[in-house]
């Protein structure tokens, strides 16, 4: 059975994408820890990150860094957080989010589900910053 992330990647469920390539995608989290919270997800369904090929892990971190740099430019933040946890969805994914304080790392303190309209502004800020990196 396909994970919710695979369904988002395949367009079966809407997603607010900020980045895509042959190996992975990046889309905004619908229950963000902070504005611009992005998920970097491989197209391949891999449940646990330790089971992924090293080249894929390297690529996911490179994309996470690229997205993080865009977030740092797009949002008023001190740091960019990154976390791999995998309890909510059994599909490898990096959480990447702008942060200004340690409390921003509390994954239990997330915003309510956001609509596509609410995510449009933060997504556009990240996309524009990504374009400037190229």
PDB file of C-alpha atoms in Angstrom:
ATOM      1  CA  UNK A   1       0.000   0.000   0.000  1.00  0.00           C
ATOM      2  CA  UNK A   2       1.380   3.397  -0.997  1.00  0.00           C
ATOM      3  CA  UNK A   3       2.295   5.862   1.734  1.00  0.00           C
ATOM      4  CA  UNK A   4       0.653   9.257   1.945  1.00  0.00           C
ATOM      5  CA  UNK A   5       3.920  10.740   0.656  1.00  0.00           C
ATOM      6  CA  UNK A   6       3.841   8.504  -2.429  1.00  0.00           C
ATOM      7  CA  UNK A   7       0.262   9.624  -3.028  1.00  0.00           C
ATOM      8  CA  UNK A   8       1.371  13.265  -2.780  1.00  0.00           C
ATOM      9  CA  UNK A   9       4.327  12.629  -5.121  1.00  0.00           C
ATOM     10  CA  UNK A  10       2.001  10.895  -7.625  1.00  0.00           C
ATOM     11  CA  UNK A  11      -0.539  13.728  -7.496  1.00  0.00           C
ATOM     12  CA  UNK A  12      -3.271  11.623  -5.878  1.00  0.00           C
ATOM     13  CA  UNK A  13      -3.289  13.996  -2.890  1.00  0.00           C
ATOM     14  CA  UNK A  14      -2.494  17.701  -3.247  1.00  0.00           C
ATOM     15  CA  UNK A  15       0.923  18.907  -2.163  1.00  0.00           C
ATOM     16  CA  UNK A  16       2.582  22.313  -2.165  1.00  0.00           C
ATOM     17  CA  UNK A  17       5.882  21.544  -3.881  1.00  0.00           C
ATOM     18  CA  UNK A  18       8.923  23.813  -3.749  1.00  0.00           C
ATOM     19  CA  UNK A  19      11.467  21.449  -5.364  1.00  0.00           C
ATOM     20  CA  UNK A  20      11.493  18.289  -7.509  1.00  0.00           C
ATOM     21  CA  UNK A  21      14.118  16.170  -9.239  1.00  0.00           C
ATOM     22  CA  UNK A  22      14.450  12.546 -10.371  1.00  0.00           C
ATOM     23  CA  UNK A  23      15.270  11.243  -6.885  1.00  0.00           C
ATOM     24  CA  UNK A  24      13.238  13.364  -4.492  1.00  0.00           C
ATOM     25  CA  UNK A  25      10.709  16.110  -3.933  1.00  0.00           C
ATOM     26  CA  UNK A  26      10.279  18.847  -1.346  1.00  0.00           C
ATOM     27  CA  UNK A  27       6.850  20.043  -0.283  1.00  0.00           C
ATOM     28  CA  UNK A  28       5.473  22.079   2.595  1.00  0.00           C
ATOM     29  CA  UNK A  29       4.272  20.267   5.700  1.00  0.00           C
ATOM     30  CA  UNK A  30       0.532  20.785   6.153  1.00  0.00           C
ATOM     31  CA  UNK A  31       0.994  20.960   9.954  1.00  0.00           C
ATOM     32  CA  UNK A  32       4.128  23.088  10.128  1.00  0.00           C
ATOM     33  CA  UNK A  33       6.298  23.588  13.184  1.00  0.00           C
ATOM     34  CA  UNK A  34       7.155  27.029  11.758  1.00  0.00           C
ATOM     35  CA  UNK A  35       6.256  28.914   8.573  1.00  0.00           C
ATOM     36  CA  UNK A  36       8.000  27.297   5.618  1.00  0.00           C
ATOM     37  CA  UNK A  37       8.414  23.841   7.245  1.00  0.00           C
ATOM     38  CA  UNK A  38       9.328  21.590   4.323  1.00  0.00           C
ATOM     39  CA  UNK A  39       9.546  17.832   3.872  1.00  0.00           C
ATOM     40  CA  UNK A  40      12.329  16.445   1.639  1.00  0.00           C
ATOM     41  CA  UNK A  41      11.148  13.018   0.516  1.00  0.00           C
ATOM     42  CA  UNK A  42      12.664  10.430  -1.821  1.00  0.00           C
ATOM     43  CA  UNK A  43      10.429   9.229  -4.630  1.00  0.00           C
ATOM     44  CA  UNK A  44      11.339   5.670  -3.639  1.00  0.00           C
ATOM     45  CA  UNK A  45       9.432   4.312  -0.649  1.00  0.00           C
ATOM     46  CA  UNK A  46      11.971   3.489   2.035  1.00  0.00           C
ATOM     47  CA  UNK A  47      10.602   3.094   5.547  1.00  0.00           C
ATOM     48  CA  UNK A  48      13.750   3.625   7.632  1.00  0.00           C
ATOM     49  CA  UNK A  49      16.561   5.994   6.717  1.00  0.00           C
ATOM     50  CA  UNK A  50      19.266   3.470   7.665  1.00  0.00           C
ATOM     51  CA  UNK A  51      17.987   1.235   4.853  1.00  0.00           C
ATOM     52  CA  UNK A  52      18.572   3.873   2.172  1.00  0.00           C
ATOM     53  CA  UNK A  53      21.490   3.806  -0.234  1.00  0.00           C
ATOM     54  CA  UNK A  54      24.289   6.176   0.836  1.00  0.00           C
ATOM     55  CA  UNK A  55      24.118   8.093  -2.462  1.00  0.00           C
ATOM     56  CA  UNK A  56      20.405   8.737  -1.905  1.00  0.00           C
ATOM     57  CA  UNK A  57      21.034   9.890   1.679  1.00  0.00           C
ATOM     58  CA  UNK A  58      23.758  12.237   0.426  1.00  0.00           C
ATOM     59  CA  UNK A  59      21.371  13.615  -2.185  1.00  0.00           C
ATOM     60  CA  UNK A  60      18.564  14.129   0.340  1.00  0.00           C
ATOM     61  CA  UNK A  61      20.916  16.052   2.623  1.00  0.00           C
ATOM     62  CA  UNK A  62      22.170  18.166  -0.292  1.00  0.00           C
ATOM     63  CA  UNK A  63      18.574  19.045  -1.221  1.00  0.00           C
ATOM     64  CA  UNK A  64      17.744  19.673   2.450  1.00  0.00           C
ATOM     65  CA  UNK A  65      20.687  22.078   2.602  1.00  0.00           C
ATOM     66  CA  UNK A  66      19.567  23.829  -0.578  1.00  0.00           C
ATOM     67  CA  UNK A  67      16.023  24.186   0.779  1.00  0.00           C
ATOM     68  CA  UNK A  68      17.407  25.307   4.145  1.00  0.00           C
ATOM     69  CA  UNK A  69      19.464  28.041   2.526  1.00  0.00           C
ATOM     70  CA  UNK A  70      16.369  29.202   0.656  1.00  0.00           C
ATOM     71  CA  UNK A  71      14.358  29.198   3.898  1.00  0.00           C
ATOM     72  CA  UNK A  72      17.061  31.219   5.630  1.00  0.00           C
ATOM     73  CA  UNK A  73      16.805  33.814   2.875  1.00  0.00           C
ATOM     74  CA  UNK A  74      13.006  33.743   2.700  1.00  0.00           C
ATOM     75  CA  UNK A  75      12.141  33.868   6.417  1.00  0.00           C
ATOM     76  CA  UNK A  76      13.341  35.792   9.455  1.00  0.00           C
ATOM     77  CA  UNK A  77      15.135  33.025  11.361  1.00  0.00           C
ATOM     78  CA  UNK A  78      18.377  32.342  13.203  1.00  0.00           C
ATOM     79  CA  UNK A  79      18.860  28.709  12.195  1.00  0.00           C
ATOM     80  CA  UNK A  80      17.471  25.971  10.005  1.00  0.00           C
ATOM     81  CA  UNK A  81      16.409  22.780  11.742  1.00  0.00           C
ATOM     82  CA  UNK A  82      16.645  19.368  10.119  1.00  0.00           C
ATOM     83  CA  UNK A  83      15.321  16.121  11.531  1.00  0.00           C
ATOM     84  CA  UNK A  84      14.699  12.572  10.372  1.00  0.00           C
ATOM     85  CA  UNK A  85      12.206  10.747  12.566  1.00  0.00           C
ATOM     86  CA  UNK A  86       9.756   8.701  10.500  1.00  0.00           C
ATOM     87  CA  UNK A  87       7.130   7.808  13.081  1.00  0.00           C
ATOM     88  CA  UNK A  88       4.208   9.616  11.499  1.00  0.00           C
ATOM     89  CA  UNK A  89       4.723   8.297   7.950  1.00  0.00           C
ATOM     90  CA  UNK A  90       6.772   5.142   7.245  1.00  0.00           C
ATOM     91  CA  UNK A  91       8.495   6.788   4.267  1.00  0.00           C
ATOM     92  CA  UNK A  92      11.939   8.340   4.699  1.00  0.00           C
ATOM     93  CA  UNK A  93      11.719  12.124   4.956  1.00  0.00           C
ATOM     94  CA  UNK A  94      13.738  15.035   6.244  1.00  0.00           C
ATOM     95  CA  UNK A  95      11.930  17.786   8.110  1.00  0.00           C
ATOM     96  CA  UNK A  96      13.595  21.127   7.254  1.00  0.00           C
ATOM     97  CA  UNK A  97      12.302  24.274   8.944  1.00  0.00           C
ATOM     98  CA  UNK A  98      13.225  27.850   9.856  1.00  0.00           C
ATOM     99  CA  UNK A  99      13.838  28.271  13.580  1.00  0.00           C
ATOM    100  CA  UNK A 100      14.574  31.062  16.036  1.00  0.00           C
ATOM    101  CA  UNK A 101      14.499  29.124  19.308  1.00  0.00           C
ATOM    102  CA  UNK A 102      14.960  25.630  20.708  1.00  0.00           C
ATOM    103  CA  UNK A 103      11.192  25.352  21.298  1.00  0.00           C
ATOM    104  CA  UNK A 104      10.776  25.278  17.490  1.00  0.00           C
ATOM    105  CA  UNK A 105      12.137  21.708  17.658  1.00  0.00           C
ATOM    106  CA  UNK A 106       9.105  20.434  19.591  1.00  0.00           C
ATOM    107  CA  UNK A 107       7.337  18.346  16.955  1.00  0.00           C
ATOM    108  CA  UNK A 108       4.287  17.980  19.206  1.00  0.00           C
ATOM    109  CA  UNK A 109       3.704  21.760  19.014  1.00  0.00           C
ATOM    110  CA  UNK A 110       2.674  22.064  15.389  1.00  0.00           C
ATOM    111  CA  UNK A 111       0.193  24.364  13.699  1.00  0.00           C
ATOM    112  CA  UNK A 112      -3.243  23.102  12.768  1.00  0.00           C
ATOM    113  CA  UNK A 113      -3.661  21.703   9.271  1.00  0.00           C
ATOM    114  CA  UNK A 114      -2.996  24.424   6.712  1.00  0.00           C
ATOM    115  CA  UNK A 115      -4.940  24.918   3.495  1.00  0.00           C
ATOM    116  CA  UNK A 116      -3.312  25.202   0.085  1.00  0.00           C
ATOM    117  CA  UNK A 117      -4.061  28.928   0.228  1.00  0.00           C
ATOM    118  CA  UNK A 118      -2.255  29.279   3.566  1.00  0.00           C
ATOM    119  CA  UNK A 119       0.771  27.396   2.216  1.00  0.00           C
ATOM    120  CA  UNK A 120       0.954  29.326  -1.069  1.00  0.00           C
ATOM    121  CA  UNK A 121       2.770  32.369   0.349  1.00  0.00           C
ATOM    122  CA  UNK A 122       5.515  30.473   2.199  1.00  0.00           C
ATOM    123  CA  UNK A 123       5.978  28.145  -0.787  1.00  0.00           C
ATOM    124  CA  UNK A 124       6.435  31.062  -3.170  1.00  0.00           C
ATOM    125  CA  UNK A 125       9.047  32.640  -0.857  1.00  0.00           C
ATOM    126  CA  UNK A 126      11.044  29.386  -0.874  1.00  0.00           C
ATOM    127  CA  UNK A 127      10.698  28.903  -4.644  1.00  0.00           C
ATOM    128  CA  UNK A 128      11.938  32.430  -5.299  1.00  0.00           C
ATOM    129  CA  UNK A 129      14.916  31.955  -3.009  1.00  0.00           C
ATOM    130  CA  UNK A 130      15.701  28.606  -4.697  1.00  0.00           C
ATOM    131  CA  UNK A 131      15.633  30.295  -8.110  1.00  0.00           C
ATOM    132  CA  UNK A 132      18.142  32.882  -6.875  1.00  0.00           C
ATOM    133  CA  UNK A 133      20.516  30.067  -5.825  1.00  0.00           C
ATOM    134  CA  UNK A 134      20.701  28.681  -9.365  1.00  0.00           C
TER     135      UNK A 134
END
